[in-house]
C-alpha cells in the first residue's frame, strides 16, 4: 500500500475540498434551456448567445417544448427567441424526437440539425425557414439518420457561398449547397449506430484548391453498402468536390471526439482522439506523424485501463495538451495533461509516440466536454473544463497547478469563454445537467482567449494555429 500511495502522488492530483464556483466567479445570471451534450456548441453572434437544446431530458424519443435553438440576451440571460424545429405533420403524437445539438451561423443564416433527421437553414433577420434537408436514414434503429454534430460551413464549389457539411448518425457524410440545400454529394460509410457523431472539418489534402472533408466513425463499408464487420472506426479524407474517399486511417477503436486542424509555421496536421486512449497527429496524406498515449498506467489502482476520449483535446499556444476521459464513471476517469513543447519522440519512423514522462493524470470522474483556453484567473494560459460530476477544473500551464471549483450541477457540454457584454472582461458560460445555462463573470482585465468555444468559431472550421 505504501507503493500505491507514492504512485498516486506521482500520477494523480491530490483531491482537496473544492471551492464553490461563485466564490471565485460571481454569477451574472442563469436561464433555463434544457439538456445539452458533448456535441453541443455555444455561439456568440450579433450580440446574442445561441445554443441548441435536447429538451427537458436526454432520453431517446422524447420531445418537449425545450427542443429548440435559443437566442439569449448576453447581459440579462433573457430568452430573445426560441426557434422550434418544423415538422411536416401537425399531429403532435406523430412528431419524432426533435433534439438539437450542434449549430452554425454565417451572416444571417442559422443552421441546425435534429434527431428527426432534418437539417434546417433559418434566416435570423427575417425569422423564417429558408430550406430544410431530410438526411438519409436506415430502418434498422431509432438513432439512424440523426444529425447530432456541428454543421461545417465551408465553400466547396467556388461560388463564394459557404456550403454545409454534416455527419449523419449511423450513415456517413453529406455535403449540401449552401444556397439551395440540395446535395452536392452523399457518402454512405456505415450502418453502425453510434457512428458519425463527430463534427467534420475541412482542409485541402490533394492540392486542388478545394477543401476536403475530414470525418469518421464506426463501420468500414464495402462497395454494396454493407458493413465489412470490422468493429473499428476509420478517419476519412473525402474529396470536397465529389465526396469520394481520398484516404482512410484505421483508428483501432471508436471515434466520438471531433478532428481538428493544427497549423504551425508552414506545417499542417490533423489531430484526432479515440475512445481507446490515443491522440493521433496525422499528416495531410493520412499517415501518422506521432501519437500521444493516454492509457492509464499499468499499476495499482488502474492496471492499464483505457481512457475513453470523447472531447476534443485543447492545446495552448505553448503546446500544452489537455483532454478529459469519459469511460469508467469513477475516479479512473479524469483530466490528462501533456506538455508537448520540446517533448521527446520515441519509437520507429512510422510509429513515433510522445515520451510518457510529459503526461500527468488528475482523477476527477467523467469528462466528456472539450476545454477552453484563455486568461481565466490570471494572465497565464489556463484551460477550463467541466466534469459530469459537477466540478470546473482549471489547469494553469505555467505553474502546473489544477484548481477545482464546485458547480451547481455536472456538465458534458463544452463551455464558452469570451467577452459577451463589452466590459473588457471575460464571461464563462456553462450549460449544466440541471437544464440551466450559467453565466459567470471573470475578473482578469484585458484577458486573452486562445480557444473560446467548441469547434473554435461559428462556422465550425476547427483550426488551432501555433507559433
Short mmCIF file of C-alpha atoms in Angstrom, two decimals:
data_model
loop_
_atom_site.label_atom_id
_atom_site.label_comp_id
_atom_site.label_asym_id
_atom_site.label_seq_id
_atom_site.Cartn_x
_atom_site.Cartn_y
_atom_site.Cartn_z
CA UNK A 1 0.00 0.00 0.00
CA UNK A 2 2.94 2.33 0.58
CA UNK A 3 3.99 1.97 -3.07
CA UNK A 4 0.42 2.57 -4.18
CA UNK A 5 0.33 5.81 -2.18
CA UNK A 6 3.55 7.01 -3.78
CA UNK A 7 2.15 6.13 -7.19
CA UNK A 8 -0.98 8.18 -6.57
CA UNK A 9 1.13 11.18 -5.67
CA UNK A 10 3.03 10.80 -8.93
CA UNK A 11 0.12 10.27 -11.28
CA UNK A 12 -2.93 11.99 -9.79
CA UNK A 13 -3.87 15.25 -8.23
CA UNK A 14 -4.46 15.14 -4.50
CA UNK A 15 -8.19 15.70 -4.05
CA UNK A 16 -8.87 18.73 -1.87
CA UNK A 17 -12.15 20.33 -0.90
CA UNK A 18 -13.27 22.33 -3.94
CA UNK A 19 -14.37 25.94 -3.51
CA UNK A 20 -17.82 26.95 -4.67
CA UNK A 21 -17.56 28.41 -8.16
CA UNK A 22 -19.45 31.57 -7.16
CA UNK A 23 -16.81 32.38 -4.55
CA UNK A 24 -14.35 32.80 -7.43
CA UNK A 25 -16.57 33.78 -10.36
CA UNK A 26 -19.71 35.79 -9.48
CA UNK A 27 -22.88 34.52 -11.14
CA UNK A 28 -24.32 37.13 -13.53
CA UNK A 29 -27.41 35.16 -14.50
CA UNK A 30 -28.78 31.73 -15.26
CA UNK A 31 -31.56 30.72 -17.64
CA UNK A 32 -33.45 27.51 -18.32
CA UNK A 33 -32.63 25.98 -21.72
CA UNK A 34 -32.86 22.22 -21.13
CA UNK A 35 -30.30 19.49 -21.68
CA UNK A 36 -27.08 19.71 -23.71
CA UNK A 37 -24.42 17.16 -24.68
CA UNK A 38 -20.73 16.97 -25.55
CA UNK A 39 -21.81 17.53 -29.18
CA UNK A 40 -23.46 20.87 -28.33
CA UNK A 41 -21.70 24.16 -29.08
CA UNK A 42 -22.44 27.60 -27.63
CA UNK A 43 -22.10 30.52 -30.06
CA UNK A 44 -21.97 34.32 -29.71
CA UNK A 45 -23.15 36.22 -32.78
CA UNK A 46 -24.90 39.56 -33.42
CA UNK A 47 -24.62 40.37 -29.73
CA UNK A 48 -26.64 37.29 -28.81
CA UNK A 49 -25.86 33.88 -27.36
CA UNK A 50 -27.06 30.93 -29.42
CA UNK A 51 -27.41 27.35 -28.20
CA UNK A 52 -29.37 24.23 -29.15
CA UNK A 53 -31.25 22.10 -26.64
CA UNK A 54 -32.18 18.43 -26.24
CA UNK A 55 -35.24 19.45 -24.24
CA UNK A 56 -36.05 18.52 -20.67
CA UNK A 57 -34.44 15.09 -20.89
CA UNK A 58 -31.69 13.23 -22.72
CA UNK A 59 -33.87 10.13 -23.02
CA UNK A 60 -34.36 8.72 -26.51
CA UNK A 61 -37.55 9.52 -28.43
CA UNK A 62 -38.63 12.23 -26.02
CA UNK A 63 -39.91 15.58 -27.26
CA UNK A 64 -41.00 18.69 -25.42
CA UNK A 65 -41.18 22.47 -25.59
CA UNK A 66 -37.43 22.91 -24.98
CA UNK A 67 -36.36 21.03 -28.12
CA UNK A 68 -35.19 24.20 -29.88
CA UNK A 69 -32.45 26.70 -30.63
CA UNK A 70 -32.39 29.61 -28.19
CA UNK A 71 -31.07 33.13 -28.70
CA UNK A 72 -30.28 34.78 -25.38
CA UNK A 73 -29.53 38.32 -24.19
CA UNK A 74 -25.87 38.22 -23.02
CA UNK A 75 -26.40 40.87 -20.34
CA UNK A 76 -29.57 39.57 -18.69
CA UNK A 77 -29.94 35.95 -19.74
CA UNK A 78 -33.44 36.63 -21.05
CA UNK A 79 -34.52 34.40 -23.91
CA UNK A 80 -34.99 36.56 -27.01
CA UNK A 81 -36.17 33.89 -29.42
CA UNK A 82 -36.94 30.18 -29.38
CA UNK A 83 -36.62 28.56 -32.80
CA UNK A 84 -38.55 25.30 -32.81
CA UNK A 85 -37.90 22.63 -35.46
CA UNK A 86 -40.70 22.37 -38.04
CA UNK A 87 -42.23 19.01 -38.91
CA UNK A 88 -44.45 18.11 -41.85
CA UNK A 89 -47.34 16.82 -39.75
CA UNK A 90 -49.41 18.84 -37.32
CA UNK A 91 -50.10 15.76 -35.23
CA UNK A 92 -48.00 16.10 -32.09
CA UNK A 93 -48.16 12.36 -31.44
CA UNK A 94 -46.53 11.70 -34.83
CA UNK A 95 -43.66 14.11 -34.31
CA UNK A 96 -40.30 12.36 -33.78
CA UNK A 97 -37.63 13.45 -31.32
CA UNK A 98 -36.51 16.96 -32.27
CA UNK A 99 -33.42 17.32 -30.05
CA UNK A 100 -30.90 19.93 -31.25
CA UNK A 101 -27.15 19.63 -30.61
CA UNK A 102 -24.65 21.39 -32.88
CA UNK A 103 -25.47 24.67 -34.66
CA UNK A 104 -23.65 27.03 -37.05
CA UNK A 105 -24.08 30.67 -38.08
CA UNK A 106 -22.86 32.56 -41.14
CA UNK A 107 -24.23 36.04 -41.76
CA UNK A 108 -27.99 35.88 -41.24
CA UNK A 109 -28.16 32.12 -41.73
CA UNK A 110 -28.54 29.73 -38.81
CA UNK A 111 -28.02 26.02 -39.49
CA UNK A 112 -29.05 23.24 -37.12
CA UNK A 113 -29.92 19.55 -37.30
CA UNK A 114 -32.21 17.39 -35.20
CA UNK A 115 -32.76 13.82 -34.11
CA UNK A 116 -35.70 13.89 -36.54
CA UNK A 117 -33.16 13.54 -39.40
CA UNK A 118 -33.62 17.09 -40.70
CA UNK A 119 -31.13 19.92 -41.23
CA UNK A 120 -32.63 23.42 -41.21
CA UNK A 121 -31.39 26.69 -42.71
CA UNK A 122 -33.10 29.59 -40.93
CA UNK A 123 -32.96 33.31 -41.75
CA UNK A 124 -32.19 35.09 -38.48
CA UNK A 125 -33.11 38.57 -39.78
CA UNK A 126 -36.40 37.59 -41.45
CA UNK A 127 -37.19 34.91 -38.85
CA UNK A 128 -38.21 32.38 -41.44
CA UNK A 129 -37.14 28.99 -42.74
CA UNK A 130 -35.12 29.14 -45.97
CA UNK A 131 -34.82 25.41 -46.64
CA UNK A 132 -34.62 22.02 -44.99
CA UNK A 133 -32.92 18.75 -45.92
CA UNK A 134 -34.01 15.24 -44.95
CA UNK A 135 -30.95 13.13 -44.17
CA UNK A 136 -30.53 9.54 -45.41
CA UNK A 137 -31.72 7.02 -42.83
CA UNK A 138 -31.67 3.25 -42.36
CA UNK A 139 -34.67 1.36 -41.00
CA UNK A 140 -32.62 -0.64 -38.51
CA UNK A 141 -32.72 1.52 -35.37
CA UNK A 142 -34.11 4.62 -33.70
CA UNK A 143 -30.98 6.77 -33.94
CA UNK A 144 -30.05 6.22 -37.58
CA UNK A 145 -30.24 9.45 -39.56
CA UNK A 146 -29.91 11.75 -36.55
CA UNK A 147 -27.94 14.94 -37.21
CA UNK A 148 -26.14 15.49 -33.91
CA UNK A 149 -22.82 17.07 -34.89
CA UNK A 150 -21.96 20.71 -35.53
CA UNK A 151 -22.57 21.60 -39.20
CA UNK A 152 -19.41 22.69 -41.03
CA UNK A 153 -19.82 25.79 -43.22
CA UNK A 154 -17.23 25.87 -45.99
CA UNK A 155 -17.19 26.74 -49.71
CA UNK A 156 -16.86 23.53 -51.76
CA UNK A 157 -17.93 24.76 -55.22
CA UNK A 158 -16.19 28.14 -55.51
CA UNK A 159 -19.41 30.17 -55.68
CA UNK A 160 -18.41 32.46 -52.77
CA UNK A 161 -21.24 30.95 -50.72
CA UNK A 162 -20.50 28.68 -47.79
CA UNK A 163 -21.83 25.18 -48.27
CA UNK A 164 -22.87 22.84 -45.46
CA UNK A 165 -21.27 19.54 -44.45
CA UNK A 166 -22.94 17.31 -41.88
CA UNK A 167 -22.34 13.89 -40.40
CA UNK A 168 -25.42 11.67 -40.25
CA UNK A 169 -25.57 9.20 -37.38
CA UNK A 170 -25.16 5.61 -38.47
CA UNK A 171 -24.79 6.63 -42.13
CA UNK A 172 -21.93 8.91 -43.17
CA UNK A 173 -21.21 12.38 -44.52
CA UNK A 174 -23.36 14.73 -46.63
CA UNK A 175 -22.39 18.00 -48.36
CA UNK A 176 -25.18 20.44 -49.27
CA UNK A 177 -25.32 23.51 -51.50
CA UNK A 178 -25.46 26.45 -49.11
CA UNK A 179 -27.91 28.40 -51.28
CA UNK A 180 -30.44 25.68 -52.03
CA UNK A 181 -29.93 22.86 -49.54
CA UNK A 182 -29.61 20.37 -52.41
CA UNK A 183 -26.97 17.64 -52.02
CA UNK A 184 -23.57 18.25 -53.60
CA UNK A 185 -22.65 14.69 -52.65
CA UNK A 186 -23.52 11.92 -50.20
CA UNK A 187 -21.12 9.26 -48.95
CA UNK A 188 -22.75 6.38 -47.05
CA UNK A 189 -19.99 4.85 -44.95
CA UNK A 190 -21.72 2.96 -42.15
CA UNK A 191 -24.76 1.14 -40.81
CA UNK A 192 -23.50 1.23 -37.23
CA UNK A 193 -25.43 3.07 -34.51
CA UNK A 194 -23.08 5.47 -32.77
CA UNK A 195 -21.10 6.16 -35.92
CA UNK A 196 -20.66 9.69 -37.24
CA UNK A 197 -21.33 11.67 -34.10
CA UNK A 198 -18.18 13.72 -34.56
CA UNK A 199 -18.18 17.14 -36.24
CA UNK A 200 -16.37 17.36 -39.60
CA UNK A 201 -13.57 19.77 -40.51
CA UNK A 202 -12.15 20.92 -43.85
CA UNK A 203 -8.60 21.03 -45.23
CA UNK A 204 -7.15 20.65 -48.73
CA UNK A 205 -5.28 17.33 -48.74
CA UNK A 206 -4.89 16.84 -52.53
CA UNK A 207 -3.75 20.33 -53.60
CA UNK A 208 -6.71 21.10 -55.87
CA UNK A 209 -7.55 24.36 -54.05
CA UNK A 210 -10.85 22.90 -52.78
CA UNK A 211 -11.11 21.95 -49.11
CA UNK A 212 -11.58 18.25 -48.46
CA UNK A 213 -13.60 16.89 -45.58
CA UNK A 214 -12.16 15.05 -42.56
CA UNK A 215 -14.59 12.90 -40.58
CA UNK A 216 -15.10 9.34 -39.45
CA UNK A 217 -16.93 6.72 -37.44
CA UNK A 218 -17.66 3.05 -36.85
CA UNK A 219 -18.01 0.61 -39.70
CA UNK A 220 -15.93 0.46 -42.86
CA UNK A 221 -18.32 -0.34 -45.73
CA UNK A 222 -17.90 -2.48 -48.82
CA UNK A 223 -18.97 -1.39 -52.29
CA UNK A 224 -22.51 -2.75 -51.85
CA UNK A 225 -23.01 -0.57 -48.78
CA UNK A 226 -22.89 -3.39 -46.25
CA UNK A 227 -20.59 -3.27 -43.23
CA UNK A 228 -17.37 -5.21 -43.52
CA UNK A 229 -17.80 -6.49 -39.98
CA UNK A 230 -14.72 -4.65 -38.75
CA UNK A 231 -15.64 -3.18 -35.37
CA UNK A 232 -13.26 -0.23 -35.60
CA UNK A 233 -13.60 3.39 -36.57
CA UNK A 234 -11.87 4.95 -39.54
CA UNK A 235 -11.00 8.58 -40.14
CA UNK A 236 -11.62 9.56 -43.74
CA UNK A 237 -10.42 12.31 -46.03
CA UNK A 238 -13.26 12.84 -48.51
CA UNK A 239 -12.78 14.81 -51.73
CA UNK A 240 -14.54 18.15 -51.34
CA UNK A 241 -15.65 18.09 -54.99
CA UNK A 242 -17.41 14.73 -55.03
CA UNK A 243 -17.19 13.07 -51.61
CA UNK A 244 -15.04 10.17 -52.79
CA UNK A 245 -12.55 8.72 -50.33
CA UNK A 246 -9.01 10.04 -50.76
CA UNK A 247 -7.61 8.09 -47.84
CA UNK A 248 -8.79 6.40 -44.66
CA UNK A 249 -6.95 5.79 -41.42
CA UNK A 250 -7.86 2.88 -39.13
CA UNK A 251 -8.14 4.31 -35.62
CA UNK A 252 -8.25 0.87 -33.99
CA UNK A 253 -11.15 1.81 -31.71
CA UNK A 254 -14.19 4.08 -31.54
CA UNK A 255 -14.47 7.73 -32.54
CA UNK A 256 -16.59 10.20 -30.55
CA UNK A 257 -14.14 13.12 -30.50
CA UNK A 258 -14.12 15.61 -33.38
CA UNK A 259 -10.99 16.15 -35.52
CA UNK A 260 -9.15 19.49 -35.56
CA UNK A 261 -6.65 21.03 -37.97
CA UNK A 262 -3.34 22.05 -36.34
CA UNK A 263 -1.19 24.63 -38.14
CA UNK A 264 2.34 25.51 -37.03
CA UNK A 265 4.52 27.70 -39.23
CA UNK A 266 4.15 26.13 -42.70
CA UNK A 267 3.16 22.69 -41.44
CA UNK A 268 -0.38 21.32 -41.16
CA UNK A 269 -1.59 18.28 -39.23
CA UNK A 270 -4.90 16.64 -38.36
CA UNK A 271 -5.48 15.87 -34.68
CA UNK A 272 -7.97 13.19 -33.64
CA UNK A 273 -8.63 11.42 -30.33
CA UNK A 274 -10.03 7.90 -29.94
CA UNK A 275 -12.16 6.11 -27.37
CA UNK A 276 -9.23 3.80 -26.59
CA UNK A 277 -6.85 6.40 -25.19
CA UNK A 278 -4.83 7.62 -28.18
CA UNK A 279 -4.48 11.06 -29.75
CA UNK A 280 -3.07 10.88 -33.27
CA UNK A 281 -1.38 13.64 -35.25
CA UNK A 282 -1.74 12.81 -38.93
CA UNK A 283 -0.18 14.39 -41.97
CA UNK A 284 -2.35 15.53 -44.88
CA UNK A 285 -1.55 12.17 -46.51
CA UNK A 286 -3.25 10.31 -43.64
CA UNK A 287 -0.01 8.93 -42.22
CA UNK A 288 0.88 9.19 -38.54
CA UNK A 289 3.31 11.96 -37.61
CA UNK A 290 3.23 10.97 -33.94
CA UNK A 291 0.77 9.92 -31.26
CA UNK A 292 0.13 10.50 -27.56
CA UNK A 293 -0.85 7.53 -25.39
CA UNK A 294 -3.27 8.45 -22.59
CA UNK A 295 -3.90 4.90 -21.40
CA UNK A 296 -3.96 4.63 -17.62
CA UNK A 297 -0.72 3.42 -16.02
CA UNK A 298 -0.31 -0.34 -15.71
CA UNK A 299 -0.07 -0.15 -11.94
CA UNK A 300 -2.38 -0.14 -8.93
CA UNK A 301 -5.08 1.15 -8.81
CA UNK A 302 -5.57 1.48 -12.59
CA UNK A 303 -3.98 -1.65 -14.06
CA UNK A 304 -3.66 -0.16 -17.52
CA UNK A 305 -7.29 0.72 -18.13
CA UNK A 306 -8.28 2.71 -21.19
CA UNK A 307 -9.20 6.39 -21.21
CA UNK A 308 -12.31 6.95 -23.32
CA UNK A 309 -11.61 10.27 -25.05
CA UNK A 310 -14.91 11.88 -26.11
CA UNK A 311 -13.97 15.55 -26.00
CA UNK A 312 -11.59 17.25 -28.41
CA UNK A 313 -8.13 17.89 -26.91
CA UNK A 314 -7.43 21.55 -26.15
CA UNK A 315 -3.96 22.93 -26.87
CA UNK A 316 -2.42 26.15 -25.56
CA UNK A 317 -0.07 28.39 -27.59
CA UNK A 318 2.78 26.73 -25.66
CA UNK A 319 1.61 23.28 -26.81
CA UNK A 320 0.16 22.00 -23.57
CA UNK A 321 -2.49 19.43 -24.45
CA UNK A 322 -5.46 18.84 -22.14
CA UNK A 323 -8.17 16.21 -22.64
CA UNK A 324 -10.65 14.50 -20.35
CA UNK A 325 -11.55 10.82 -20.17
CA UNK A 326 -15.11 9.54 -20.13
CA UNK A 327 -15.21 5.79 -19.73
CA UNK A 328 -15.47 4.45 -16.19
CA UNK A 329 -17.79 6.88 -14.38
CA UNK A 330 -15.36 6.71 -11.47
CA UNK A 331 -12.07 8.15 -10.28
CA UNK A 332 -10.45 6.17 -13.08
CA UNK A 333 -11.72 8.97 -15.30
CA UNK A 334 -10.23 12.43 -15.11
CA UNK A 335 -8.06 15.03 -16.78
CA UNK A 336 -4.94 14.29 -18.79
CA UNK A 337 -2.21 16.92 -19.20
CA UNK A 338 0.69 16.58 -21.66
CA UNK A 339 3.35 19.28 -22.08
CA UNK A 340 4.31 18.63 -25.70
CA UNK A 341 6.68 21.53 -26.38
CA UNK A 342 10.15 20.04 -26.83
CA UNK A 343 8.86 16.62 -25.77
CA UNK A 344 10.93 13.68 -26.99
CA UNK A 345 9.53 11.32 -29.59
CA UNK A 346 10.14 7.61 -29.19
CA UNK A 347 9.59 4.62 -31.47
CA UNK A 348 10.34 3.97 -35.12
CA UNK A 349 9.92 6.30 -38.07
CA UNK A 350 6.38 5.19 -38.91
CA UNK A 351 5.30 4.72 -35.29
CA UNK A 352 6.53 7.66 -33.23
CA UNK A 353 4.91 8.49 -29.91
CA UNK A 354 5.45 11.14 -27.25
CA UNK A 355 7.57 10.33 -24.21
CA UNK A 356 5.15 9.27 -21.46
CA UNK A 357 7.02 11.33 -18.86
CA UNK A 358 5.44 14.55 -20.17
CA UNK A 359 1.95 13.37 -19.12
CA UNK A 360 0.10 13.79 -15.85
CA UNK A 361 -3.29 12.40 -14.83
CA UNK A 362 -5.73 14.09 -12.41
CA UNK A 363 -8.55 11.86 -11.17
CA UNK A 364 -11.86 13.70 -11.49
CA UNK A 365 -14.61 11.33 -12.72
CA UNK A 366 -16.15 11.57 -16.22
CA UNK A 367 -15.17 14.42 -18.54
CA UNK A 368 -16.85 14.49 -21.97
CA UNK A 369 -16.57 18.22 -22.64
CA UNK A 370 -13.81 19.94 -24.59
CA UNK A 371 -11.81 22.63 -22.82
CA UNK A 372 -11.46 26.37 -23.44
CA UNK A 373 -8.13 28.20 -23.24
CA UNK A 374 -7.51 31.74 -22.04
CA UNK A 375 -6.56 34.04 -19.15
CA UNK A 376 -9.15 32.74 -16.70
CA UNK A 377 -7.94 33.60 -13.18
CA UNK A 378 -4.67 35.33 -14.14
CA UNK A 379 -2.59 36.26 -17.20
CA UNK A 380 -1.15 32.75 -17.64
CA UNK A 381 -2.57 30.41 -20.24
CA UNK A 382 -5.15 28.26 -18.49
CA UNK A 383 -7.59 25.56 -19.57
CA UNK A 384 -11.10 25.31 -18.10
CA UNK A 385 -13.21 22.17 -18.45
CA UNK A 386 -16.28 20.91 -16.53
CA UNK A 387 -16.82 17.38 -15.24
CA UNK A 388 -20.02 15.37 -15.34
CA UNK A 389 -19.83 15.01 -11.56
CA UNK A 390 -20.02 18.79 -11.01
CA UNK A 391 -16.55 20.34 -10.86
CA UNK A 392 -14.95 23.02 -13.00
CA UNK A 393 -11.27 22.16 -13.47
CA UNK A 394 -8.83 24.98 -14.26
CA UNK A 395 -5.29 24.00 -15.20
CA UNK A 396 -2.53 26.63 -15.20
CA UNK A 397 0.24 25.51 -17.55
CA UNK A 398 2.88 27.91 -16.19
CA UNK A 399 2.74 26.84 -12.54
CA UNK A 400 1.36 23.40 -13.46
CA UNK A 401 -1.42 23.50 -10.90
CA UNK A 402 -5.04 22.36 -11.01
CA UNK A 403 -7.84 24.28 -9.32
CA UNK A 404 -11.19 22.63 -8.64
CA UNK A 405 -14.41 24.61 -8.29
CA UNK A 406 -17.74 23.09 -7.28
CA UNK A 407 -20.52 23.78 -9.79
CA UNK A 408 -24.29 23.61 -9.11
CA UNK A 409 -24.53 20.57 -11.38
CA UNK A 410 -22.45 18.39 -13.65
CA UNK A 411 -21.98 19.17 -17.35
CA UNK A 412 -20.83 17.48 -20.55
CA UNK A 413 -21.36 20.48 -22.83
CA UNK A 414 -18.18 22.38 -23.71
CA UNK A 415 -18.14 25.86 -22.12
CA UNK A 416 -17.89 29.23 -23.86
CA UNK A 417 -15.20 31.79 -22.92
CA UNK A 418 -15.37 35.36 -24.20
CA UNK A 419 -16.39 38.97 -23.55
CA UNK A 420 -20.12 38.92 -24.29
CA UNK A 421 -21.10 42.25 -22.71
CA UNK A 422 -18.31 44.58 -23.88
CA UNK A 423 -16.80 45.30 -20.45
CA UNK A 424 -13.31 44.11 -21.50
CA UNK A 425 -13.57 41.21 -19.07
CA UNK A 426 -14.42 37.64 -19.95
CA UNK A 427 -17.51 35.65 -19.14
CA UNK A 428 -17.68 31.88 -18.80
CA UNK A 429 -20.86 30.15 -19.99
CA UNK A 430 -21.59 26.63 -18.71
CA UNK A 431 -24.64 24.57 -19.73
CA UNK A 432 -25.30 22.05 -16.96
CA UNK A 433 -27.23 18.85 -16.39
CA UNK A 434 -29.80 20.73 -14.29
CA UNK A 435 -31.02 22.33 -17.53
CA UNK A 436 -29.65 25.82 -16.88
CA UNK A 437 -27.15 27.92 -18.79
CA UNK A 438 -24.96 29.74 -16.24
CA UNK A 439 -23.07 32.96 -16.96
CA UNK A 440 -20.11 33.69 -14.65
CA UNK A 441 -18.06 36.89 -14.65
CA UNK A 442 -14.26 36.64 -14.67
CA UNK A 443 -12.12 39.38 -13.15
CA UNK A 444 -8.97 39.47 -15.31
CA UNK A 445 -8.91 42.72 -17.31
CA UNK A 446 -7.88 42.68 -20.98
CA UNK A 447 -7.75 38.91 -20.81
CA UNK A 448 -6.88 36.93 -23.93
CA UNK A 449 -8.72 33.94 -25.36
CA UNK A 450 -7.00 31.26 -27.44
CA UNK A 451 -9.81 28.70 -27.68
CA UNK A 452 -13.16 30.18 -26.69
CA UNK A 453 -15.67 27.57 -27.83
CA UNK A 454 -16.20 24.07 -29.14
CA UNK A 455 -15.13 24.00 -32.83
CA UNK A 456 -13.31 27.35 -32.41
CA UNK A 457 -15.68 29.58 -34.43
CA UNK A 458 -19.29 29.95 -35.56
CA UNK A 459 -18.76 28.12 -38.88
CA UNK A 460 -17.17 25.18 -37.02
CA UNK A 461 -14.00 25.17 -39.12
CA UNK A 462 -11.92 23.96 -36.19
CA UNK A 463 -8.30 25.08 -36.52
CA UNK A 464 -5.62 25.72 -33.92
CA UNK A 465 -2.73 27.91 -35.03
CA UNK A 466 0.53 27.55 -33.13
CA UNK A 467 3.67 29.64 -33.44
#
